[in-house]
Coordinates of N, CA and C in Angstrom, one line a residue:
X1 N 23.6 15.4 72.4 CA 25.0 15.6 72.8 C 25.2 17.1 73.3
X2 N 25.7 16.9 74.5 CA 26.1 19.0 74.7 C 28.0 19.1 74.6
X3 N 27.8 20.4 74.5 CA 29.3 21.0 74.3 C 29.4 21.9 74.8
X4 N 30.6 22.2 75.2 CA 31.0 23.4 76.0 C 30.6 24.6 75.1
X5 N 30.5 25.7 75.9 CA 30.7 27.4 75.0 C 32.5 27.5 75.0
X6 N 32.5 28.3 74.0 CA 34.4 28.9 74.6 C 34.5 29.4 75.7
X7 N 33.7 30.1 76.3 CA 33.4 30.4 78.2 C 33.8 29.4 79.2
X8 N 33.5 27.9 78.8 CA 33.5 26.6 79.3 C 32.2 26.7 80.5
X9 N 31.0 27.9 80.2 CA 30.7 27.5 81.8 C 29.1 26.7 81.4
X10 N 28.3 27.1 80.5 CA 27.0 26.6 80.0 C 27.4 25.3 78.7
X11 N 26.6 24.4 78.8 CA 26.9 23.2 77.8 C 25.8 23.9 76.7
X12 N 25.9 23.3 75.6 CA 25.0 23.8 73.6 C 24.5 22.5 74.0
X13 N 23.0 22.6 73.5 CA 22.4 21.2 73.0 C 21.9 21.4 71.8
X14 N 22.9 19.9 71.5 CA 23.0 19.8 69.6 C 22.1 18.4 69.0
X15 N 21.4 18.7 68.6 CA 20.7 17.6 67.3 C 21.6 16.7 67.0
X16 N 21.7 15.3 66.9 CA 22.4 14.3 66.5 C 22.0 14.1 65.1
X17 N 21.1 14.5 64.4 CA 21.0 14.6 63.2 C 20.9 16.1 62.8
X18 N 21.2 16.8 61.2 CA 20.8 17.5 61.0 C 20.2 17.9 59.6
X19 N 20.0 19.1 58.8 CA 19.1 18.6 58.1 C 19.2 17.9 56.9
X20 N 20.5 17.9 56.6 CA 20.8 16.8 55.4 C 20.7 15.5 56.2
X21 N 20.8 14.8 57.1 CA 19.9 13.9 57.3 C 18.5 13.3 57.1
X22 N 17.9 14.5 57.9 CA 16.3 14.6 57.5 C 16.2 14.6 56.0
X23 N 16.4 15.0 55.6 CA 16.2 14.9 53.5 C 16.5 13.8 53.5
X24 N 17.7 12.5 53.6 CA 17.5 11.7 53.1 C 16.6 10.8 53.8
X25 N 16.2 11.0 55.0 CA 15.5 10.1 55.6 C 14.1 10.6 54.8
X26 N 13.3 11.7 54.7 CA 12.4 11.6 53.6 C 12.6 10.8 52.4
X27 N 13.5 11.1 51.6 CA 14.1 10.4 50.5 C 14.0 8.3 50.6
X28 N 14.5 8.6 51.6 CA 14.3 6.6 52.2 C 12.7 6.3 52.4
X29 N 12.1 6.8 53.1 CA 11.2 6.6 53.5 C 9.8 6.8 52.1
X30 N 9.8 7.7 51.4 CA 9.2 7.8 49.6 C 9.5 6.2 49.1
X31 N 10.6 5.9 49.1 CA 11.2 4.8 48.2 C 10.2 3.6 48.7
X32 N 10.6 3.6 49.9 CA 9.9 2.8 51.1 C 8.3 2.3 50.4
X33 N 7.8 3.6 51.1 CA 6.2 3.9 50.4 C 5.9 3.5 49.2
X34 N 6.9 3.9 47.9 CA 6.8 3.6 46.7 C 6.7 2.2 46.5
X35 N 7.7 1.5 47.2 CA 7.6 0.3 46.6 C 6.5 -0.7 47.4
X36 N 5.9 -0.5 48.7 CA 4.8 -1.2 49.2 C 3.3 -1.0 47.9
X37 N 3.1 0.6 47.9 CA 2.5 0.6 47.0 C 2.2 -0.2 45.7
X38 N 3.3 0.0 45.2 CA 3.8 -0.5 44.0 C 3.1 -2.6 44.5
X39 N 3.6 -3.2 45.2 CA 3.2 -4.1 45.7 C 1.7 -4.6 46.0
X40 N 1.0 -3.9 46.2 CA -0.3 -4.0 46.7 C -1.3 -4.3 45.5
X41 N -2.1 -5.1 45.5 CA -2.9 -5.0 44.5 C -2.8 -6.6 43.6
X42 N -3.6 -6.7 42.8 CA -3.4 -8.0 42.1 C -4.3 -9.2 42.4
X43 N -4.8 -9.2 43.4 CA -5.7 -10.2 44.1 C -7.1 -10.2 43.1
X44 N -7.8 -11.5 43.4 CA -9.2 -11.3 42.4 C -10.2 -11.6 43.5
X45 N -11.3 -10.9 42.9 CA -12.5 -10.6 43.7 C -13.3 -12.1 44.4
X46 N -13.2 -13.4 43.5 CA -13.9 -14.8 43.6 C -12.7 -15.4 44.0
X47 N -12.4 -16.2 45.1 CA -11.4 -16.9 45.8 C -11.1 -18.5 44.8
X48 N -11.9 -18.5 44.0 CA -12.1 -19.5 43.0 C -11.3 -19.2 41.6
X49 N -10.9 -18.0 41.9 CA -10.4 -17.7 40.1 C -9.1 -17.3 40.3
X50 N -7.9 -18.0 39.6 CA -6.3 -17.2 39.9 C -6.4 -16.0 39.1
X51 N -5.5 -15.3 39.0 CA -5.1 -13.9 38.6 C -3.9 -14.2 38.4
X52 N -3.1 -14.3 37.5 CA -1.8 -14.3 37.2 C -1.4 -12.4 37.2
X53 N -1.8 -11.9 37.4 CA -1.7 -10.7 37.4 C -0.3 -10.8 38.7
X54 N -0.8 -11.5 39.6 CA 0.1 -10.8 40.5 C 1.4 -11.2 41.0
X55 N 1.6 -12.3 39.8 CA 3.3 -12.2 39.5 C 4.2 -11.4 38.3
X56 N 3.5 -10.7 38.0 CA 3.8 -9.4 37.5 C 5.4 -8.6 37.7
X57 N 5.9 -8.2 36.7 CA 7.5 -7.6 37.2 C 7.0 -6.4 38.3
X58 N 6.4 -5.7 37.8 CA 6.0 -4.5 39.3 C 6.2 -5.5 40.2
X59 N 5.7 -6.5 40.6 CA 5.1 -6.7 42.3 C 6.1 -7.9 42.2
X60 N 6.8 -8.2 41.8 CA 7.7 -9.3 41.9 C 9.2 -8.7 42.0
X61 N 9.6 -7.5 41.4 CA 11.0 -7.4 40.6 C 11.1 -6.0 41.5
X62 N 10.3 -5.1 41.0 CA 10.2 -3.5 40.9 C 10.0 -2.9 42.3
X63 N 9.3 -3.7 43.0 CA 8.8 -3.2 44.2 C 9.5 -3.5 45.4
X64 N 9.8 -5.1 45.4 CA 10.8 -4.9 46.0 C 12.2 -4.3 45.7
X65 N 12.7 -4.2 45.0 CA 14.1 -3.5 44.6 C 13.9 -1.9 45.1
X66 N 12.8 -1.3 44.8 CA 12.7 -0.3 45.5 C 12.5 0.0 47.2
X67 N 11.7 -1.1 47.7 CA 11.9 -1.3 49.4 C 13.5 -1.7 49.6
X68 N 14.2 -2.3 48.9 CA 15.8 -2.2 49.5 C 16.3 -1.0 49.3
X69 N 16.2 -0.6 48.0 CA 17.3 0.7 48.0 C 16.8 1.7 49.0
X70 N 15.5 2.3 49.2 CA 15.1 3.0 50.2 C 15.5 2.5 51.5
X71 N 16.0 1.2 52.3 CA 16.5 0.9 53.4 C 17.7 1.3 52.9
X72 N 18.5 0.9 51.6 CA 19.8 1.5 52.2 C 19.9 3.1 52.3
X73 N 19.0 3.6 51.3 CA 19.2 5.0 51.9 C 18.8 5.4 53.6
X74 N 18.0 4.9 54.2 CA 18.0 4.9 55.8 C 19.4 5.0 56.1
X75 N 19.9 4.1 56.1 CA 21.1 3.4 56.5 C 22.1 4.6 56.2
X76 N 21.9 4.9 55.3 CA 23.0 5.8 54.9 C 22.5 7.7 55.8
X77 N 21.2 7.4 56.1 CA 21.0 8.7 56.5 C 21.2 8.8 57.4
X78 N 21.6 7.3 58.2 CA 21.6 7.4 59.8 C 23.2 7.6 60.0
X79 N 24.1 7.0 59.0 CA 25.5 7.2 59.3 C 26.4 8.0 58.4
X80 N 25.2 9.0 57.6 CA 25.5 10.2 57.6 C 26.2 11.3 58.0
X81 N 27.5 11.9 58.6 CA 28.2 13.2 59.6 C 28.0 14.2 58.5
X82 N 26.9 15.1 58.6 CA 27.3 16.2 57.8 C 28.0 17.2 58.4
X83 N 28.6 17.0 59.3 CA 29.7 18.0 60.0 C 31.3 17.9 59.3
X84 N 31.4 16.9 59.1 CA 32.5 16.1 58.4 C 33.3 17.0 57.6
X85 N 34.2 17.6 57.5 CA 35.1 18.5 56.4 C 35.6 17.5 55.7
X86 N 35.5 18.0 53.8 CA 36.0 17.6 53.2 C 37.6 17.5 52.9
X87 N 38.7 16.9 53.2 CA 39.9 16.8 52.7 C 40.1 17.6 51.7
X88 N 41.3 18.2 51.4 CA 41.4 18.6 49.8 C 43.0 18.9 50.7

């Protein structure tokens, strides 16, 4: 987005995000990570033998719960205005 100077004669080129943005978009994207992580794993070596292992609360319950909340933090980093004045 550009904006005028008080001069009105050169336009400012402004970041549509800034950096409290970026923090929660790290913040989202950890969560993200965390919970694929958290997900992975559980399989057995012989295609012959189950593993109950991998209905497990981690990889059932835990992991995903963590891949949503980190999308909503996205969400929230994208419609984030830290320009925004507080009321009072």
């Amino acid at each position: 987005m550009s904006k005028k100077n008080n001069n009105g004669l050169k336009p400012t080129k402004e970041f549509v995000f800034q950096k409290k943005n970026y923090f929660f978009l790290f913040i989202g994207i950890a969560f993200i990570a965390l919970g694929f992580i958290l997900m992975s794993g559980g399989g057995s070596d012989d295609p012959e033998v189950f593993n109950p292992e991998i209905y497990n609360f981690r990889r059932i319950r835990l992991a995903p719960t963590l891949i949503l909340i980190g999308l909503g933090i996205q969400v929230y980093a994208i419609l984030l205005n830290p320009n925004k004045k507080n009321k009072e």
